[in-house]
Structures are given as structure tokens and as C-alpha cells.
């Protein structure tokens, strides 16, 4: 069981995953070193579902990537990734290495490519039916995806797509921490986080993740103090405005209300990420 999540920023994209693998039939949870893999210096991908499928898919994607992906526009890269995933799935079925018609898995790929005459960061989901979808803000896949989307809603008002990638790493780290806490069954372990910008992709080392944890704790404390301050001084919540009246009348003030925008997989006793 897995959560893999990605978040777009104005100058890059960040992608993260948990590190727990689960044998659903035996009820055993183990650590899985790396659910995310880099392809060159422009792409990072991750897969939820059977660990075995990911092991077959990794060399296939690496071989396909050698076909000059960095020089190709996004549409061609997207097609190549989708074709590779579909080919690997069909091959496993044809060789009778899996019992079900389509191995149940979802892939999430983050990258930088040319599209519409400009180079841009992107985030594309490849679900089990392989009908890929590009996401403009955020995406989560795996058994923990629902918790991931709920956690994203808690930071949506910061408009992460308009922020730089440095701030986006903190946003995504908080999303992962909250999602793992909420989705107690099957996801967990250390968080692995990658940053993809134009011409480079890098996994954050443990020391930087420790720094993000400290920033997150400071952020949460600042939120607590801010809320307590608002409740302690309710007059700060109400915005007042002057109402123009005839010259012989007195000037009054009317409050203005503020509005808010609201915007289990198993695979033949295989380990499932």
C-alpha cells in the first residue's frame, strides 16, 4: 500500500512517496527503500501496486528514456511513458506471470518538457486503465490518495502553483505527514521527496528532510498563535468600511463579511506498495 503525491510550483515540481510495503495476505509490513526513481535529469516516476510490477517497469522505462526524451515535447514523452507501461503490463499477462487481466497499479510521473512553445514543469497520472491525465496543481495515487487529497485542501489557499519550488517542498512535506497520519493502515515509514526543475532532479537528503520537519513544527505553532490571537481579539476579524451619506447625516460604519472559497489493492500474495 502506498501514497505517492506530486505538487506543481511556478518553477518546478516536487514528488514524494512513503516507504512502506505490505503483504496483504500475510499482514506483514516491511520497509521499501525507494518507490521513486529518476529518469535522467528531467523526470521522476513512482508506482503504486505490486512491487514486482515496478521491478519489471523500471528497466523498461530506462531503456525507453534513452530515446532522447529530453529533446522531445511533452506530448511525445507522455505517449512514450504510457506505451511503455501498457507494454510491460500486457507482457506480464501474456507470459502468465500475473493472474488478472491488468495488473492493478497507478503511476505518477513528474518532469520538465517543452509544451506550447515553452518549457514547463508537469505532473501526469497513469492509472490502471492507462488513460493518462495531466494535473495542474496536485495529484496523489495509491491506497492513501484520498488522505492525500484531503491534506492538499488544507494548504490549497496558499496557492502553491504560484509559489517557488522551495516553498512547494514544505507544502508537499506537510501533505505527506498529514496523509500518513490519517491513513494509518498500510502507509508509513520515511518520506522520500524529489525536486524537479529545468535540467535537474534531486532527492532531498535526510538532513534537509529534518529541516523541513523543523519548519513544519514552526509553521504549525505560528498557526496556533495566529488563531488564538484572532479569537482573543475578535474585533480583528471584522473589517469595517465607511458608508457615504448625505452631508446632513452622520457617517456610519458597516461590517463586511469575509467569504471563503471552497473550492485495497492485492496481487496474488505479492507485496503491495
PDB file of C-alpha atoms in Angstrom:
ATOM      1  CA  UNK A   1       0.000   0.000   0.000  1.00  0.00           C
ATOM      2  CA  UNK A   2       1.261   3.395  -0.951  1.00  0.00           C
ATOM      3  CA  UNK A   3       0.876   7.110  -1.172  1.00  0.00           C
ATOM      4  CA  UNK A   4       2.742   8.935  -3.929  1.00  0.00           C
ATOM      5  CA  UNK A   5       1.955  12.626  -4.314  1.00  0.00           C
ATOM      6  CA  UNK A   6       3.135  15.460  -6.527  1.00  0.00           C
ATOM      7  CA  UNK A   7       2.751  19.224  -6.311  1.00  0.00           C
ATOM      8  CA  UNK A   8       3.414  21.808  -9.011  1.00  0.00           C
ATOM      9  CA  UNK A   9       5.213  25.110  -8.352  1.00  0.00           C
ATOM     10  CA  UNK A  10       5.799  28.009 -10.714  1.00  0.00           C
ATOM     11  CA  UNK A  11       9.417  26.956 -11.373  1.00  0.00           C
ATOM     12  CA  UNK A  12       9.360  23.200 -10.824  1.00  0.00           C
ATOM     13  CA  UNK A  13       7.537  20.189  -9.459  1.00  0.00           C
ATOM     14  CA  UNK A  14       8.020  18.130  -6.290  1.00  0.00           C
ATOM     15  CA  UNK A  15       7.069  14.479  -5.838  1.00  0.00           C
ATOM     16  CA  UNK A  16       7.139  12.340  -2.697  1.00  0.00           C
ATOM     17  CA  UNK A  17       6.335   8.819  -1.505  1.00  0.00           C
ATOM     18  CA  UNK A  18       6.127   6.817   1.685  1.00  0.00           C
ATOM     19  CA  UNK A  19       8.447   3.838   2.134  1.00  0.00           C
ATOM     20  CA  UNK A  20       6.280   1.008   3.430  1.00  0.00           C
ATOM     21  CA  UNK A  21       5.436  -2.220   1.630  1.00  0.00           C
ATOM     22  CA  UNK A  22       2.653  -4.541   2.774  1.00  0.00           C
ATOM     23  CA  UNK A  23       1.960  -8.220   2.167  1.00  0.00           C
ATOM     24  CA  UNK A  24      -1.834  -8.089   2.436  1.00  0.00           C
ATOM     25  CA  UNK A  25      -2.377 -11.845   2.814  1.00  0.00           C
ATOM     26  CA  UNK A  26       0.274 -12.313   5.485  1.00  0.00           C
ATOM     27  CA  UNK A  27      -0.382  -8.945   7.110  1.00  0.00           C
ATOM     28  CA  UNK A  28       3.334  -8.133   7.119  1.00  0.00           C
ATOM     29  CA  UNK A  29       4.689  -4.611   6.722  1.00  0.00           C
ATOM     30  CA  UNK A  30       8.244  -4.037   5.577  1.00  0.00           C
ATOM     31  CA  UNK A  31      10.401  -1.089   4.602  1.00  0.00           C
ATOM     32  CA  UNK A  32      10.817  -0.416   0.894  1.00  0.00           C
ATOM     33  CA  UNK A  33      13.914   1.625   0.160  1.00  0.00           C
ATOM     34  CA  UNK A  34      12.768   3.641  -2.831  1.00  0.00           C
ATOM     35  CA  UNK A  35       9.381   3.921  -4.528  1.00  0.00           C
ATOM     36  CA  UNK A  36      10.553   6.854  -6.651  1.00  0.00           C
ATOM     37  CA  UNK A  37      13.092   6.584  -9.462  1.00  0.00           C
ATOM     38  CA  UNK A  38      14.777   9.243 -11.604  1.00  0.00           C
ATOM     39  CA  UNK A  39      14.979   9.045 -15.381  1.00  0.00           C
ATOM     40  CA  UNK A  40      17.924  11.169 -16.439  1.00  0.00           C
ATOM     41  CA  UNK A  41      17.837  14.689 -15.034  1.00  0.00           C
ATOM     42  CA  UNK A  42      14.311  15.707 -16.044  1.00  0.00           C
ATOM     43  CA  UNK A  43      11.879  13.027 -14.842  1.00  0.00           C
ATOM     44  CA  UNK A  44      10.960  11.190 -11.634  1.00  0.00           C
ATOM     45  CA  UNK A  45       8.339   8.440 -11.518  1.00  0.00           C
ATOM     46  CA  UNK A  46       6.701   6.260  -8.894  1.00  0.00           C
ATOM     47  CA  UNK A  47       4.300   3.319  -8.949  1.00  0.00           C
ATOM     48  CA  UNK A  48       1.667   2.105  -6.505  1.00  0.00           C
ATOM     49  CA  UNK A  49       0.677  -1.542  -6.619  1.00  0.00           C
ATOM     50  CA  UNK A  50       2.791  -4.699  -6.821  1.00  0.00           C
ATOM     51  CA  UNK A  51       6.496  -4.341  -6.053  1.00  0.00           C
ATOM     52  CA  UNK A  52       7.182  -6.925  -8.759  1.00  0.00           C
ATOM     53  CA  UNK A  53       5.493  -4.811 -11.434  1.00  0.00           C
ATOM     54  CA  UNK A  54       7.697  -1.851 -10.519  1.00  0.00           C
ATOM     55  CA  UNK A  55      10.769  -4.066 -10.837  1.00  0.00           C
ATOM     56  CA  UNK A  56       9.749  -5.041 -14.379  1.00  0.00           C
ATOM     57  CA  UNK A  57       8.789  -1.495 -15.283  1.00  0.00           C
ATOM     58  CA  UNK A  58      11.966   0.243 -14.155  1.00  0.00           C
ATOM     59  CA  UNK A  59      14.383  -1.187 -16.792  1.00  0.00           C
ATOM     60  CA  UNK A  60      11.718  -0.785 -19.492  1.00  0.00           C
ATOM     61  CA  UNK A  61      11.309   2.926 -18.722  1.00  0.00           C
ATOM     62  CA  UNK A  62      15.072   3.403 -18.506  1.00  0.00           C
ATOM     63  CA  UNK A  63      15.509   1.829 -21.937  1.00  0.00           C
ATOM     64  CA  UNK A  64      12.701   3.929 -23.429  1.00  0.00           C
ATOM     65  CA  UNK A  65      14.201   7.076 -21.881  1.00  0.00           C
ATOM     66  CA  UNK A  66      17.382   6.598 -23.906  1.00  0.00           C
ATOM     67  CA  UNK A  67      15.400   7.650 -26.982  1.00  0.00           C
ATOM     68  CA  UNK A  68      16.178  11.357 -26.494  1.00  0.00           C
ATOM     69  CA  UNK A  69      13.199  12.164 -24.270  1.00  0.00           C
ATOM     70  CA  UNK A  70      14.766  15.433 -23.048  1.00  0.00           C
ATOM     71  CA  UNK A  71      14.623  16.816 -26.590  1.00  0.00           C
ATOM     72  CA  UNK A  72      11.027  15.727 -27.192  1.00  0.00           C
ATOM     73  CA  UNK A  73       7.870  17.754 -26.465  1.00  0.00           C
ATOM     74  CA  UNK A  74       5.608  16.762 -23.598  1.00  0.00           C
ATOM     75  CA  UNK A  75       3.008  15.026 -25.772  1.00  0.00           C
ATOM     76  CA  UNK A  76       5.616  12.618 -27.176  1.00  0.00           C
ATOM     77  CA  UNK A  77       7.111  11.943 -23.749  1.00  0.00           C
ATOM     78  CA  UNK A  78       3.653  11.314 -22.302  1.00  0.00           C
ATOM     79  CA  UNK A  79       2.837   8.886 -25.125  1.00  0.00           C
ATOM     80  CA  UNK A  80       6.151   7.059 -24.730  1.00  0.00           C
ATOM     81  CA  UNK A  81       5.652   6.578 -20.995  1.00  0.00           C
ATOM     82  CA  UNK A  82       2.070   5.359 -21.442  1.00  0.00           C
ATOM     83  CA  UNK A  83       3.096   2.954 -24.205  1.00  0.00           C
ATOM     84  CA  UNK A  84       5.938   1.525 -22.104  1.00  0.00           C
ATOM     85  CA  UNK A  85       3.690   0.947 -19.081  1.00  0.00           C
ATOM     86  CA  UNK A  86       0.998  -0.719 -21.239  1.00  0.00           C
ATOM     87  CA  UNK A  87       3.571  -2.942 -22.975  1.00  0.00           C
ATOM     88  CA  UNK A  88       5.010  -4.173 -19.677  1.00  0.00           C
ATOM     89  CA  UNK A  89       1.543  -4.918 -18.302  1.00  0.00           C
ATOM     90  CA  UNK A  90       0.500  -6.844 -21.422  1.00  0.00           C
ATOM     91  CA  UNK A  91       3.768  -8.774 -21.404  1.00  0.00           C
ATOM     92  CA  UNK A  92       3.221  -9.961 -17.850  1.00  0.00           C
ATOM     93  CA  UNK A  93      -0.278 -11.163 -18.737  1.00  0.00           C
ATOM     94  CA  UNK A  94       0.847 -12.915 -21.922  1.00  0.00           C
ATOM     95  CA  UNK A  95       3.641 -14.706 -20.073  1.00  0.00           C
ATOM     96  CA  UNK A  96       1.113 -15.681 -17.385  1.00  0.00           C
ATOM     97  CA  UNK A  97       3.189 -14.010 -14.689  1.00  0.00           C
ATOM     98  CA  UNK A  98       0.033 -12.454 -13.266  1.00  0.00           C
ATOM     99  CA  UNK A  99      -3.428 -13.982 -12.966  1.00  0.00           C
ATOM    100  CA  UNK A 100      -5.536 -10.878 -13.534  1.00  0.00           C
ATOM    101  CA  UNK A 101      -6.026  -9.273 -16.941  1.00  0.00           C
ATOM    102  CA  UNK A 102      -4.469  -5.936 -15.983  1.00  0.00           C
ATOM    103  CA  UNK A 103      -2.036  -5.617 -13.049  1.00  0.00           C
ATOM    104  CA  UNK A 104      -3.631  -3.154 -10.650  1.00  0.00           C
ATOM    105  CA  UNK A 105      -1.300  -0.170 -10.336  1.00  0.00           C
ATOM    106  CA  UNK A 106      -1.094   3.591 -10.742  1.00  0.00           C
ATOM    107  CA  UNK A 107       1.959   5.539 -11.854  1.00  0.00           C
ATOM    108  CA  UNK A 108       2.739   9.190 -11.216  1.00  0.00           C
ATOM    109  CA  UNK A 109       5.430  10.955 -13.253  1.00  0.00           C
ATOM    110  CA  UNK A 110       6.878  14.435 -12.670  1.00  0.00           C
ATOM    111  CA  UNK A 111       9.007  16.176 -15.249  1.00  0.00           C
ATOM    112  CA  UNK A 112      10.096  19.181 -17.282  1.00  0.00           C
ATOM    113  CA  UNK A 113       9.415  19.313 -21.038  1.00  0.00           C
ATOM    114  CA  UNK A 114       8.621  21.645 -23.911  1.00  0.00           C
ATOM    115  CA  UNK A 115       4.922  22.280 -24.440  1.00  0.00           C
ATOM    116  CA  UNK A 116       3.218  25.038 -26.401  1.00  0.00           C
ATOM    117  CA  UNK A 117       6.493  26.714 -27.276  1.00  0.00           C
ATOM    118  CA  UNK A 118       7.803  26.913 -23.707  1.00  0.00           C
ATOM    119  CA  UNK A 119       9.466  24.599 -21.214  1.00  0.00           C
ATOM    120  CA  UNK A 120       7.297  23.850 -18.202  1.00  0.00           C
ATOM    121  CA  UNK A 121       7.013  21.515 -15.209  1.00  0.00           C
ATOM    122  CA  UNK A 122       4.298  18.878 -15.378  1.00  0.00           C
ATOM    123  CA  UNK A 123       2.643  16.105 -13.370  1.00  0.00           C
ATOM    124  CA  UNK A 124       0.921  13.204 -15.142  1.00  0.00           C
ATOM    125  CA  UNK A 125      -1.019  10.283 -13.676  1.00  0.00           C
ATOM    126  CA  UNK A 126      -1.157   6.888 -15.421  1.00  0.00           C
ATOM    127  CA  UNK A 127      -3.993   4.878 -13.795  1.00  0.00           C
ATOM    128  CA  UNK A 128      -4.701   1.178 -14.221  1.00  0.00           C
ATOM    129  CA  UNK A 129      -6.626   1.763 -17.482  1.00  0.00           C
ATOM    130  CA  UNK A 130      -3.605   3.783 -18.735  1.00  0.00           C
ATOM    131  CA  UNK A 131      -5.783   6.778 -19.697  1.00  0.00           C
ATOM    132  CA  UNK A 132      -3.215   9.351 -18.618  1.00  0.00           C
ATOM    133  CA  UNK A 133      -4.211  12.686 -17.107  1.00  0.00           C
ATOM    134  CA  UNK A 134      -2.116  15.820 -16.637  1.00  0.00           C
ATOM    135  CA  UNK A 135      -2.732  17.645 -13.351  1.00  0.00           C
ATOM    136  CA  UNK A 136      -2.353  21.402 -12.989  1.00  0.00           C
ATOM    137  CA  UNK A 137      -1.881  21.609  -9.211  1.00  0.00           C
ATOM    138  CA  UNK A 138      -1.694  18.346  -7.282  1.00  0.00           C
ATOM    139  CA  UNK A 139      -2.099  14.603  -7.688  1.00  0.00           C
ATOM    140  CA  UNK A 140      -1.929  11.585  -5.388  1.00  0.00           C
ATOM    141  CA  UNK A 141      -2.028   7.879  -6.247  1.00  0.00           C
ATOM    142  CA  UNK A 142      -2.104   4.692  -4.220  1.00  0.00           C
ATOM    143  CA  UNK A 143      -4.200   3.467  -1.320  1.00  0.00           C
ATOM    144  CA  UNK A 144      -3.502   6.708   0.562  1.00  0.00           C
ATOM    145  CA  UNK A 145      -4.618   9.030  -2.237  1.00  0.00           C
ATOM    146  CA  UNK A 146      -7.854  10.079  -0.514  1.00  0.00           C
ATOM    147  CA  UNK A 147      -5.950  11.177   2.589  1.00  0.00           C
ATOM    148  CA  UNK A 148      -3.503  12.974   0.308  1.00  0.00           C
ATOM    149  CA  UNK A 149      -6.252  14.988  -1.370  1.00  0.00           C
ATOM    150  CA  UNK A 150      -7.761  15.904   1.983  1.00  0.00           C
ATOM    151  CA  UNK A 151      -4.340  17.088   3.169  1.00  0.00           C
ATOM    152  CA  UNK A 152      -3.884  19.139  -0.007  1.00  0.00           C
ATOM    153  CA  UNK A 153      -7.116  21.001   0.698  1.00  0.00           C
ATOM    154  CA  UNK A 154      -5.608  22.227   3.969  1.00  0.00           C
ATOM    155  CA  UNK A 155      -2.874  24.135   2.093  1.00  0.00           C
ATOM    156  CA  UNK A 156      -4.714  24.978  -1.149  1.00  0.00           C
ATOM    157  CA  UNK A 157      -5.345  28.567  -0.009  1.00  0.00           C
ATOM    158  CA  UNK A 158      -1.592  29.227  -0.182  1.00  0.00           C
ATOM    159  CA  UNK A 159      -1.830  28.815  -3.994  1.00  0.00           C
ATOM    160  CA  UNK A 160       1.231  26.542  -4.249  1.00  0.00           C
ATOM    161  CA  UNK A 161       1.277  26.654  -8.075  1.00  0.00           C
ATOM    162  CA  UNK A 162       2.127  30.369  -7.800  1.00  0.00           C
ATOM    163  CA  UNK A 163       4.963  29.806  -5.298  1.00  0.00           C
ATOM    164  CA  UNK A 164       8.545  28.766  -5.912  1.00  0.00           C
ATOM    165  CA  UNK A 165       9.698  25.175  -5.657  1.00  0.00           C
ATOM    166  CA  UNK A 166      11.468  25.781  -2.320  1.00  0.00           C
ATOM    167  CA  UNK A 167       8.157  26.592  -0.639  1.00  0.00           C
ATOM    168  CA  UNK A 168       6.433  23.759  -2.532  1.00  0.00           C
ATOM    169  CA  UNK A 169       8.752  21.236  -0.871  1.00  0.00           C
ATOM    170  CA  UNK A 170       7.458  22.354   2.532  1.00  0.00           C
ATOM    171  CA  UNK A 171       3.845  22.206   1.322  1.00  0.00           C
ATOM    172  CA  UNK A 172       4.256  18.670  -0.015  1.00  0.00           C
ATOM    173  CA  UNK A 173       6.119  17.519   3.077  1.00  0.00           C
ATOM    174  CA  UNK A 174       3.183  18.673   5.218  1.00  0.00           C
ATOM    175  CA  UNK A 175       0.729  16.927   2.894  1.00  0.00           C
ATOM    176  CA  UNK A 176       2.662  13.666   3.229  1.00  0.00           C
ATOM    177  CA  UNK A 177       2.964  13.900   7.021  1.00  0.00           C
ATOM    178  CA  UNK A 178      -0.761  14.603   7.437  1.00  0.00           C
ATOM    179  CA  UNK A 179      -1.810  11.920   4.928  1.00  0.00           C
ATOM    180  CA  UNK A 180       0.330   9.240   6.573  1.00  0.00           C
ATOM    181  CA  UNK A 181      -1.093  10.121   9.991  1.00  0.00           C
ATOM    182  CA  UNK A 182      -4.645   9.955   8.660  1.00  0.00           C
ATOM    183  CA  UNK A 183      -4.144   6.778   6.601  1.00  0.00           C
ATOM    184  CA  UNK A 184      -2.862   4.569   9.402  1.00  0.00           C
ATOM    185  CA  UNK A 185      -3.316   1.271   7.538  1.00  0.00           C
ATOM    186  CA  UNK A 186      -0.667   0.313   5.030  1.00  0.00           C
ATOM    187  CA  UNK A 187       1.300   3.550   4.530  1.00  0.00           C
ATOM    188  CA  UNK A 188       4.166   4.843   6.582  1.00  0.00           C
ATOM    189  CA  UNK A 189       7.903   4.799   7.031  1.00  0.00           C
ATOM    190  CA  UNK A 190      10.300   7.503   5.951  1.00  0.00           C
ATOM    191  CA  UNK A 191       9.201  10.102   3.409  1.00  0.00           C
ATOM    192  CA  UNK A 192      11.234  10.310   0.203  1.00  0.00           C
ATOM    193  CA  UNK A 193      10.971  13.627  -1.639  1.00  0.00           C
ATOM    194  CA  UNK A 194      12.375  14.696  -5.021  1.00  0.00           C
ATOM    195  CA  UNK A 195      12.584  18.154  -6.590  1.00  0.00           C
ATOM    196  CA  UNK A 196      12.469  18.521 -10.386  1.00  0.00           C
ATOM    197  CA  UNK A 197      13.461  21.797 -12.010  1.00  0.00           C
ATOM    198  CA  UNK A 198      14.618  22.713 -15.503  1.00  0.00           C
ATOM    199  CA  UNK A 199      17.589  20.460 -16.211  1.00  0.00           C
ATOM    200  CA  UNK A 200      17.902  18.737 -12.830  1.00  0.00           C
ATOM    201  CA  UNK A 201      16.147  16.388 -10.432  1.00  0.00           C
ATOM    202  CA  UNK A 202      17.390  15.787  -6.923  1.00  0.00           C
ATOM    203  CA  UNK A 203      16.304  13.712  -3.957  1.00  0.00           C
ATOM    204  CA  UNK A 204      16.362  15.673  -0.721  1.00  0.00           C
ATOM    205  CA  UNK A 205      18.865  14.176   1.744  1.00  0.00           C
ATOM    206  CA  UNK A 206      17.822  13.212   5.250  1.00  0.00           C
ATOM    207  CA  UNK A 207      19.301  16.386   6.733  1.00  0.00           C
ATOM    208  CA  UNK A 208      17.074  18.566   4.534  1.00  0.00           C
ATOM    209  CA  UNK A 209      14.022  16.490   5.452  1.00  0.00           C
ATOM    210  CA  UNK A 210      14.894  17.078   9.119  1.00  0.00           C
ATOM    211  CA  UNK A 211      14.984  20.785   8.327  1.00  0.00           C
ATOM    212  CA  UNK A 212      11.546  20.575   6.712  1.00  0.00           C
ATOM    213  CA  UNK A 213      10.225  18.872   9.850  1.00  0.00           C
ATOM    214  CA  UNK A 214      11.516  21.740  11.974  1.00  0.00           C
ATOM    215  CA  UNK A 215       9.964  24.303   9.615  1.00  0.00           C
ATOM    216  CA  UNK A 216       6.679  22.402   9.723  1.00  0.00           C
ATOM    217  CA  UNK A 217       6.622  22.489  13.535  1.00  0.00           C
ATOM    218  CA  UNK A 218       7.325  26.240  13.487  1.00  0.00           C
ATOM    219  CA  UNK A 219       4.591  26.741  10.883  1.00  0.00           C
ATOM    220  CA  UNK A 220       2.056  24.812  12.972  1.00  0.00           C
ATOM    221  CA  UNK A 221       2.987  26.796  16.086  1.00  0.00           C
ATOM    222  CA  UNK A 222       2.571  30.070  14.157  1.00  0.00           C
ATOM    223  CA  UNK A 223      -0.882  28.899  13.023  1.00  0.00           C
ATOM    224  CA  UNK A 224      -1.885  28.118  16.611  1.00  0.00           C
ATOM    225  CA  UNK A 225      -0.731  31.515  17.847  1.00  0.00           C
ATOM    226  CA  UNK A 226      -2.464  33.295  14.965  1.00  0.00           C
ATOM    227  CA  UNK A 227      -5.788  31.542  15.613  1.00  0.00           C
ATOM    228  CA  UNK A 228      -5.612  32.148  19.355  1.00  0.00           C
ATOM    229  CA  UNK A 229      -4.833  35.783  18.661  1.00  0.00           C
ATOM    230  CA  UNK A 230      -7.842  36.155  16.383  1.00  0.00           C
ATOM    231  CA  UNK A 231     -10.161  34.548  18.907  1.00  0.00           C
ATOM    232  CA  UNK A 232      -8.742  36.666  21.745  1.00  0.00           C
ATOM    233  CA  UNK A 233      -9.250  39.852  19.700  1.00  0.00           C
ATOM    234  CA  UNK A 234     -12.461  39.248  17.694  1.00  0.00           C
ATOM    235  CA  UNK A 235     -12.530  42.863  16.502  1.00  0.00           C
ATOM    236  CA  UNK A 236      -9.617  41.954  14.188  1.00  0.00           C
ATOM    237  CA  UNK A 237     -11.845  39.511  12.305  1.00  0.00           C
ATOM    238  CA  UNK A 238     -14.424  42.126  11.298  1.00  0.00           C
ATOM    239  CA  UNK A 239     -13.431  44.502   8.518  1.00  0.00           C
ATOM    240  CA  UNK A 240     -15.169  47.877   8.580  1.00  0.00           C
ATOM    241  CA  UNK A 241     -15.819  50.299   5.770  1.00  0.00           C
ATOM    242  CA  UNK A 242     -17.111  53.887   5.712  1.00  0.00           C
ATOM    243  CA  UNK A 243     -20.557  54.419   4.199  1.00  0.00           C
ATOM    244  CA  UNK A 244     -21.049  57.688   2.322  1.00  0.00           C
ATOM    245  CA  UNK A 245     -24.205  59.523   3.413  1.00  0.00           C
ATOM    246  CA  UNK A 246     -25.810  62.895   2.645  1.00  0.00           C
ATOM    247  CA  UNK A 247     -23.968  65.881   4.107  1.00  0.00           C
ATOM    248  CA  UNK A 248     -26.555  66.443   6.824  1.00  0.00           C
ATOM    249  CA  UNK A 249     -26.388  62.852   8.000  1.00  0.00           C
ATOM    250  CA  UNK A 250     -23.828  61.216  10.254  1.00  0.00           C
ATOM    251  CA  UNK A 251     -21.217  58.817   8.876  1.00  0.00           C
ATOM    252  CA  UNK A 252     -21.671  55.227   9.931  1.00  0.00           C
ATOM    253  CA  UNK A 253     -19.592  52.069   9.589  1.00  0.00           C
ATOM    254  CA  UNK A 254     -20.899  48.748   8.368  1.00  0.00           C
ATOM    255  CA  UNK A 255     -19.179  45.394   8.830  1.00  0.00           C
ATOM    256  CA  UNK A 256     -18.150  43.493   5.719  1.00  0.00           C
ATOM    257  CA  UNK A 257     -18.334  39.726   5.905  1.00  0.00           C
ATOM    258  CA  UNK A 258     -15.397  37.785   4.558  1.00  0.00           C
ATOM    259  CA  UNK A 259     -16.119  34.800   2.273  1.00  0.00           C
ATOM    260  CA  UNK A 260     -14.181  31.603   1.918  1.00  0.00           C
ATOM    261  CA  UNK A 261     -13.518  29.751  -1.315  1.00  0.00           C
ATOM    262  CA  UNK A 262     -14.110  26.108  -1.203  1.00  0.00           C
ATOM    263  CA  UNK A 263     -13.092  25.193  -3.602  1.00  0.00           C
ATOM    264  CA  UNK A 264      -7.209  -2.246  -1.061  1.00  0.00           C
ATOM    265  CA  UNK A 265      -5.219  -3.481  -3.690  1.00  0.00           C
ATOM    266  CA  UNK A 266      -3.896  -7.069  -3.587  1.00  0.00           C
ATOM    267  CA  UNK A 267      -1.917  -9.012  -6.157  1.00  0.00           C
ATOM    268  CA  UNK A 268      -1.607 -12.781  -5.682  1.00  0.00           C
ATOM    269  CA  UNK A 269       0.159 -12.544  -2.306  1.00  0.00           C
ATOM    270  CA  UNK A 270       2.692 -10.124  -3.777  1.00  0.00           C
ATOM    271  CA  UNK A 271       3.869  -7.206  -1.723  1.00  0.00           C
ATOM    272  CA  UNK A 272       1.786  -4.162  -2.484  1.00  0.00           C
ATOM    273  CA  UNK A 273       3.246  -0.704  -2.174  1.00  0.00           C
TER     274      UNK A 273
END
